[in-house]
C-alpha positions as a printed Julia matrix, in Angstrom:
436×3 Matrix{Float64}:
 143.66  106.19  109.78
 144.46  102.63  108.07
 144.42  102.16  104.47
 140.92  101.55  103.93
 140.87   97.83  101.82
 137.99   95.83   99.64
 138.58   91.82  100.2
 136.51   88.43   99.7
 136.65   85.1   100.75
 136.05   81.58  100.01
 131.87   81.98  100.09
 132.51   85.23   98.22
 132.0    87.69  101.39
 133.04   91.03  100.99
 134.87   93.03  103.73
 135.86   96.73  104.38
 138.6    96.57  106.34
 140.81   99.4   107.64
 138.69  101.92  109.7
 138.23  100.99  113.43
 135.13  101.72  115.73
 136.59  103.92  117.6
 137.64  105.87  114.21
 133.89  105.94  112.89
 132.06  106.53  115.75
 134.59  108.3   118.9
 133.76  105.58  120.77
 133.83  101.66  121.22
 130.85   99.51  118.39
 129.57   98.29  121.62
 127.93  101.68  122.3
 125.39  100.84  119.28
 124.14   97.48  121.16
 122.95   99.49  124.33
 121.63  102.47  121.8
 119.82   99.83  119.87
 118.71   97.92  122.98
 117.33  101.4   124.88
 115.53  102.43  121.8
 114.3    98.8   121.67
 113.21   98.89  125.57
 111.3   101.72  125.0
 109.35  100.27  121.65
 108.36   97.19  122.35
 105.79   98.46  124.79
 102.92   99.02  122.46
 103.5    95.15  121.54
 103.89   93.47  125.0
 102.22   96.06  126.81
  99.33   96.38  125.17
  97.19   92.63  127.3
  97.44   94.74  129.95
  95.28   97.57  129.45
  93.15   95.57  127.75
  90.56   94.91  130.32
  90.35   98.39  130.89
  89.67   99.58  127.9
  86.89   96.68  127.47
  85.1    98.73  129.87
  84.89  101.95  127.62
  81.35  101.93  125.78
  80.63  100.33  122.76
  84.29   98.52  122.29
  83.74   95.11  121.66
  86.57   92.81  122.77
  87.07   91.44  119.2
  87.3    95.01  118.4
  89.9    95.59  121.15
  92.26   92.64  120.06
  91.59   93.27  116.37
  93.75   96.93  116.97
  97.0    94.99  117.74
  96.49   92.87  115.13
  96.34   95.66  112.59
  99.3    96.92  114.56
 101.28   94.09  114.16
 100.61   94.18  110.3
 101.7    97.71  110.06
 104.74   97.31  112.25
 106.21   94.3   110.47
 105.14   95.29  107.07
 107.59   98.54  107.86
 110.48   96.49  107.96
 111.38   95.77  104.19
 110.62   98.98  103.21
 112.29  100.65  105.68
 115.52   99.03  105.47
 115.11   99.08  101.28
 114.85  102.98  101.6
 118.13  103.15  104.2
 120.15  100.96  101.87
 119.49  103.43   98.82
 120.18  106.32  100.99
 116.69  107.69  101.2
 115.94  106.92  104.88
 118.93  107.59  107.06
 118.96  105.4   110.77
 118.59  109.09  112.38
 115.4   110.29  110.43
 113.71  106.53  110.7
 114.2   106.72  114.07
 112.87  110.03  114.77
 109.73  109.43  112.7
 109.72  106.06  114.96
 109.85  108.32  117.99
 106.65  110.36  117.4
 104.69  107.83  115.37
 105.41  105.55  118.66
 104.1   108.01  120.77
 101.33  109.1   118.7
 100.33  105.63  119.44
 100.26  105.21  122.8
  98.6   108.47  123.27
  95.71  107.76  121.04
  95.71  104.33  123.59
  95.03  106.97  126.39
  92.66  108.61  125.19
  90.66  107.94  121.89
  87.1   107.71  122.67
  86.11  105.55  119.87
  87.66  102.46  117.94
  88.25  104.45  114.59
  90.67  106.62  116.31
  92.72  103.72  117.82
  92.88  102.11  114.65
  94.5   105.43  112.53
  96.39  106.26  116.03
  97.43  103.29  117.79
  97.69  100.32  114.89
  98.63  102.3   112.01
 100.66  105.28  113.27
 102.03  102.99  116.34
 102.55  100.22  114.4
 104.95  102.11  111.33
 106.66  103.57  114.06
 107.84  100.84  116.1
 108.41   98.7   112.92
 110.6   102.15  111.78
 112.62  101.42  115.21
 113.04   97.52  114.84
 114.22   97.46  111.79
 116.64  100.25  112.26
 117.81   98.68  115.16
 118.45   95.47  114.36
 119.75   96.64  111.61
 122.5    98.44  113.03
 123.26   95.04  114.97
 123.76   93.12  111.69
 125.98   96.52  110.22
 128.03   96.81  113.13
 128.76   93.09  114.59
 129.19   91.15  110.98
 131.29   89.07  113.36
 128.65   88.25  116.32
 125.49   89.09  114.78
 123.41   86.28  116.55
 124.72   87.0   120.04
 124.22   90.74  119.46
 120.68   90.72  117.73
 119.26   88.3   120.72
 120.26   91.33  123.33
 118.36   93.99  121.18
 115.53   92.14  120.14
 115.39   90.71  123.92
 115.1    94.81  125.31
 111.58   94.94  122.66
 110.06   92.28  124.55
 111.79   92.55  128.7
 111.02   96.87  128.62
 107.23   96.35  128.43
 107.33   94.42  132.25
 107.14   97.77  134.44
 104.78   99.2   132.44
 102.05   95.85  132.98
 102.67   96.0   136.2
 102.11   99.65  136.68
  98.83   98.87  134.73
  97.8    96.42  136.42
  97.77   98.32  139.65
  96.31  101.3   138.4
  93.61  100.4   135.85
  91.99  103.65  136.52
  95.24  106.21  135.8
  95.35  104.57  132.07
  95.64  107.73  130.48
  97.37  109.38  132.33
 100.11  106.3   132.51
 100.12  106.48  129.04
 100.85  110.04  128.53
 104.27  109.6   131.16
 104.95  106.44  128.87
 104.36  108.38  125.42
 106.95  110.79  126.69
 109.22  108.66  127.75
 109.22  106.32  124.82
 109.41  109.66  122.85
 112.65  111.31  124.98
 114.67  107.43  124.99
 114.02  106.7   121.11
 114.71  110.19  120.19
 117.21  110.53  121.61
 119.21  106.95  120.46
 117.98  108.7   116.88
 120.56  111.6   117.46
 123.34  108.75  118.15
 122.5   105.94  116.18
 124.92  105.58  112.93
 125.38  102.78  110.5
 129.12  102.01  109.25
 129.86  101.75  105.75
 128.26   99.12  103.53
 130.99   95.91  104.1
 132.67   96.95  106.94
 134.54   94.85  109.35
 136.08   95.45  112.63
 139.94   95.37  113.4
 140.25   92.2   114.62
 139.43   88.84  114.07
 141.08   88.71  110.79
 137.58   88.3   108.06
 139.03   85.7   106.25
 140.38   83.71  108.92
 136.83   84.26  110.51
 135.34   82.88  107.4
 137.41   79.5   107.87
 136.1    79.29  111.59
 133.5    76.32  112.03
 132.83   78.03  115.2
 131.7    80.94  113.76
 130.25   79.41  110.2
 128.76   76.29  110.76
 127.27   76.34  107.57
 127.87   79.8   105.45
 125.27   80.16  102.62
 126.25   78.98   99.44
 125.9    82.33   97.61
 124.32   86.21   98.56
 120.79   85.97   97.82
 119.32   89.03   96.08
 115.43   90.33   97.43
 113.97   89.56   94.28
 115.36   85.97   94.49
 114.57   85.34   97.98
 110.76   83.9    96.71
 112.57   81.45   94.33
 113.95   79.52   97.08
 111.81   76.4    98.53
 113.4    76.91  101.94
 111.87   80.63  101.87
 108.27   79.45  101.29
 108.83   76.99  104.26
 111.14   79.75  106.7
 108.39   81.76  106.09
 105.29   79.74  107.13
 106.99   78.87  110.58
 106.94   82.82  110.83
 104.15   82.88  110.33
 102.55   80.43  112.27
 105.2    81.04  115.48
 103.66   84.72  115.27
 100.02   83.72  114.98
 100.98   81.93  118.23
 102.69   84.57  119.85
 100.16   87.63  119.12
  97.48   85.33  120.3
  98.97   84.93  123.18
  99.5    88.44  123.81
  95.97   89.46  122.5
  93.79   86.86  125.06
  96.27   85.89  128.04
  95.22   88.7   129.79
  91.68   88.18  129.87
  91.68   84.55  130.31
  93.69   84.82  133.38
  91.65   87.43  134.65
  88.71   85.44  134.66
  90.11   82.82  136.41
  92.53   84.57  138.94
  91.92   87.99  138.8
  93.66   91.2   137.35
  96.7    90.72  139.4
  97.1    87.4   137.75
  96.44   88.54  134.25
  99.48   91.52  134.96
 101.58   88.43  136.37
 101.05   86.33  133.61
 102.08   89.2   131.14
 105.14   90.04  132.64
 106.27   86.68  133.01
 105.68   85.69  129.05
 107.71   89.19  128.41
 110.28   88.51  130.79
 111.02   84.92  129.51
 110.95   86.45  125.97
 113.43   89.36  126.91
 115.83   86.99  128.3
 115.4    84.06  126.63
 116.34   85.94  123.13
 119.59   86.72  124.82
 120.49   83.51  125.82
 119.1    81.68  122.84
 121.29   84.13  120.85
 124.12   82.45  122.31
 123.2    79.33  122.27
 122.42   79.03  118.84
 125.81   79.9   117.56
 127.22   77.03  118.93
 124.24   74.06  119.01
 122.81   75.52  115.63
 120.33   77.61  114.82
 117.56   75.24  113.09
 118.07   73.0   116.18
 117.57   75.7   118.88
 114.41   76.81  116.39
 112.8    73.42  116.48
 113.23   73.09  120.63
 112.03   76.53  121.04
 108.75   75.98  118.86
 107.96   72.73  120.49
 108.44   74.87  123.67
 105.86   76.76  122.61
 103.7    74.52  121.79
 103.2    72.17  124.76
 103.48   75.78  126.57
 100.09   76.12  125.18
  98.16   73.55  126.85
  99.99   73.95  130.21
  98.31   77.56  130.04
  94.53   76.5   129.18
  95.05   73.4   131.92
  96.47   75.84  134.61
  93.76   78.14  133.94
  91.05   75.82  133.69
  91.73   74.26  137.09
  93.05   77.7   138.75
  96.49   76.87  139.03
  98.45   79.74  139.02
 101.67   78.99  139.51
 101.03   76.75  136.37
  99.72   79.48  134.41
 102.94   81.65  134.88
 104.92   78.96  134.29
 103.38   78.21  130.94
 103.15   82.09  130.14
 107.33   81.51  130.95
 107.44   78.7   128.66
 105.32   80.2   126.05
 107.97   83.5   125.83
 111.0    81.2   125.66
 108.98   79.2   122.33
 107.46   81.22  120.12
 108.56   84.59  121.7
 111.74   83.62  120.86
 111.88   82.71  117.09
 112.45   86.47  115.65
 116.14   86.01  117.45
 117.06   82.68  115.56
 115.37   84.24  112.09
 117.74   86.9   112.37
 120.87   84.41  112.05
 118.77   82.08  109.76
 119.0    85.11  106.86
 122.87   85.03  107.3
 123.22   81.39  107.47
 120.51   80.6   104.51
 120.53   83.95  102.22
 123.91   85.29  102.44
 125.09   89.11  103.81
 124.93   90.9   100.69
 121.12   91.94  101.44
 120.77   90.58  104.71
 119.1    93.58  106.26
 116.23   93.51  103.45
 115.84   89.79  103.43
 115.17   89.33  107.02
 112.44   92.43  106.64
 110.7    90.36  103.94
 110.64   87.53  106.17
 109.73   89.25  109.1
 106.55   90.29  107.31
 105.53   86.86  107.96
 104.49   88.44  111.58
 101.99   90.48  109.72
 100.52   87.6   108.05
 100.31   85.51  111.59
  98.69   88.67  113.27
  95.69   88.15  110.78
  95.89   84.46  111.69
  96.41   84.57  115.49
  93.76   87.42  116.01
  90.75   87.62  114.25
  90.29   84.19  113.38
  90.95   83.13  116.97
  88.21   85.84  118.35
  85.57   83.04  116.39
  87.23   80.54  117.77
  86.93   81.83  121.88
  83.7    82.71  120.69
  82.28   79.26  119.46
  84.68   76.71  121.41
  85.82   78.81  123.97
  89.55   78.98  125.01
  89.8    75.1   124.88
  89.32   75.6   121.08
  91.8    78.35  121.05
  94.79   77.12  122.8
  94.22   73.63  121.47
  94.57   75.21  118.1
  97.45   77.5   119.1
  98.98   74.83  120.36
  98.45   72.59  117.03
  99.68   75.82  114.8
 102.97   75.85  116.76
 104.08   72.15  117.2
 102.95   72.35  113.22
 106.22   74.8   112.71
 108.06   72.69  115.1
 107.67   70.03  112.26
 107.95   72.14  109.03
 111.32   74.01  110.68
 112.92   70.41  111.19
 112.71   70.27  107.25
 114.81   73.5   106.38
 117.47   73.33  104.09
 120.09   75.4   102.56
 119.28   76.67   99.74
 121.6    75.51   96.51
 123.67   72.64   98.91
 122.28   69.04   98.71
 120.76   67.66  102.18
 123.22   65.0   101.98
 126.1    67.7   102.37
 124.66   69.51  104.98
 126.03   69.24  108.21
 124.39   68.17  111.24
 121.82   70.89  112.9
């Protein structure tokens, strides 16, 4: 083995160089992408899955379809309010990537058990959003970050392939719902245990390299001096307890939050507004293809994004998102369906897409020092858009019906179009920023 060696550069970066992959881990860093992304696969399906079996469980007696949607939102709380903590507790030593995602593994499939077969709200609610939610928040976070441990060098590319498997895994599974409504529970028991077998067994894998480490090659402080690779490096490490401090936090993190209020809402009423205009085969289409679109498009936007810029990809993707909005209510209103997928497609590659480019954003805004705990505090913004994009919009369907709610959804996101165009780095004057 190398001499192991501590070294900085001009932003003040620090690097462990010296130990290879292949030394840490007996086999290529590449490995941890398709452990992250199979883990990730199996995950997201309590998120993106979860429209489909909606109209089936609408049917059970005495849920209330503002009840119904109101359990993902609490879900969504739980599972990004897991991410800060989780990764705080990993960083101290106190919750290793193995033992998060184990705990991920059953609370996960706790969840979608519970889905199966509860027989009354207050079970889905202690099953399915609280026990579900911690546990796939326990797997994101671990997961992504591993990405941001293991590929300091192509963190953007890497995170949009892992955070693309939460949303593209969930498409089999709506379609299998949506052509047998009546096998729920019993398609969610063979999806418990599969989610439980795939994340466990990533968990017995999964290993984070040492705090600062950097591959063998490209050179870090060459890297550093790579415009290609740092279009604009943050001006210093920002610190948790700083991260509030910042202007451009308070701002990243209301186009979070309103990009997530967006998506959830989506994902919470898509289904049933397409069934009622095309049917249940419709609704499962129109699911699949605003997962789809999200799964891929977080890969490619990955990509992209290191070389046209991050805030610039962010601001085309939420404007996406937006007009994505009213193609949906028009093509549903006037029973267009190739519309309505279209827009579902559209609406996936907006909003669906933002968690990718926040990823990068922490790098690029807050430094690397704490880059694992600062994107989980901004990734709680999710938590405070489910409570936004959910119950809220249940009043709205109810009193203005869907041409209420999507023009509103629609508002929300073209709203964080607009406030994203006005990020800045935090500590470098606008005039000395470069162009997005």
């Amino acid at each position: 083995m190398a001499e192991v060696r501590e070294l900085r550069d001009v932003y003040g970066r620090q690097y462990r160089v010296g130990e290879s992959d292949r030394e840490l881990l007996g086999r290529p860093r590449t490995w941890i992408t398709w452990l992250a992304a199979a883990a990730m696969l199996a995950a997201g399906v309590q998120q993106y899955g979860f429209g489909a079996v909606v109209p089936s469980l609408s049917r059970t007696p005495g849920w209330t379809s503002g009840g119904i949607v109101l359990t993902l939102a609490v879900w969504a709380i739980c599972q990004a309010g897991a991410a800060f903590p989780a990764a705080w507790l990993r960083d101290r030593g106190l919750l290793p990537a193995p033992a998060a995602m184990a705990a991920g593994a059953v609370l996960s499939a706790a969840g979608l058990v519970t889905l199966g077969h509860a027989t009354g709200l207050a079970a889905v609610f202690l099953g399915y959003s609280v026990l579900g939610g911690l546990g796939t928040g326990l797997v994101y976070a671990t997961c992504v970050g591993a990405v941001l441990a293991w590929f300091p060098d192509r963190s953007g590319s890497r995170a949009g392939i892992v955070s693309g498997a939460f949303a593209a895994g969930s498409v089999p599974f709506v379609v299998l719902a949506a052509a047998l409504p009546a096998a729920r529970p019993a398609l969610l028991d063979v999806t418990a245990v599969v989610v439980l077998i795939v994340i466990a067994g990533c968990a017995v894998l999964l290993r984070y390299p040492p705090r600062h480490w950097w591959p063998v090659t490209p050179e870090p402080r060459t890297w550093a001096l790579d415009r290609a690779h740092n279009r604009r490096p943050a001006v210093r490490h920002y610190r948790p307890a700083e991260l509030f401090r910042c202007r451009t936090t308070r701002s990243l993190y209301l186009v979070v939050v309103l990009a997530a209020a967006v998506l959830l809402f989506d994902l919470a009423y898509l289904a049933t507004f397409a069934a009622a205009r095309g049917g249940p085969g419709l609704a499962a289409a129109a699911l699949a293809s605003l997962a789809a679109a999200t799964g891929s498009g977080r890969v490619l936007i990955g990509r992209w994004a290191d070389r046209l810029g991050r805030p610039r990809i962010l601001r085309f993707a939420l404007l996406a998102g937006g007009v994505a909005q009213f193609v949906l209510f028009y093509s549903g209103e006037h029973r267009h369906a190739v519309g309505l997928l279209l827009g579902a497609a559209l609406a996936g590659l907006g909003n669906g897409c933002c968690y990718t480019l926040l990823v990068g954003l922490v790098r690029e805004y807050f430094g690397d020092e704490s880059a694992a705990q600062n994107f989980g505090i901004l990734y709680s913004a999710k938590a405070v858009g489910a409570a936004v994009g959910i119950g809220p919009a249940a009043v709205v369907v109810t009193t203005h019906g869907f041409a209420g709610a999507f023009t509103a959804a629609g508002v929300l996101s073209l709203t964080a179009a607009v406030l994203s165009g006005r990020l800045t780095q935090p500590g470098r004057p606008e005039s000395l920023l470069p162009a997005a």
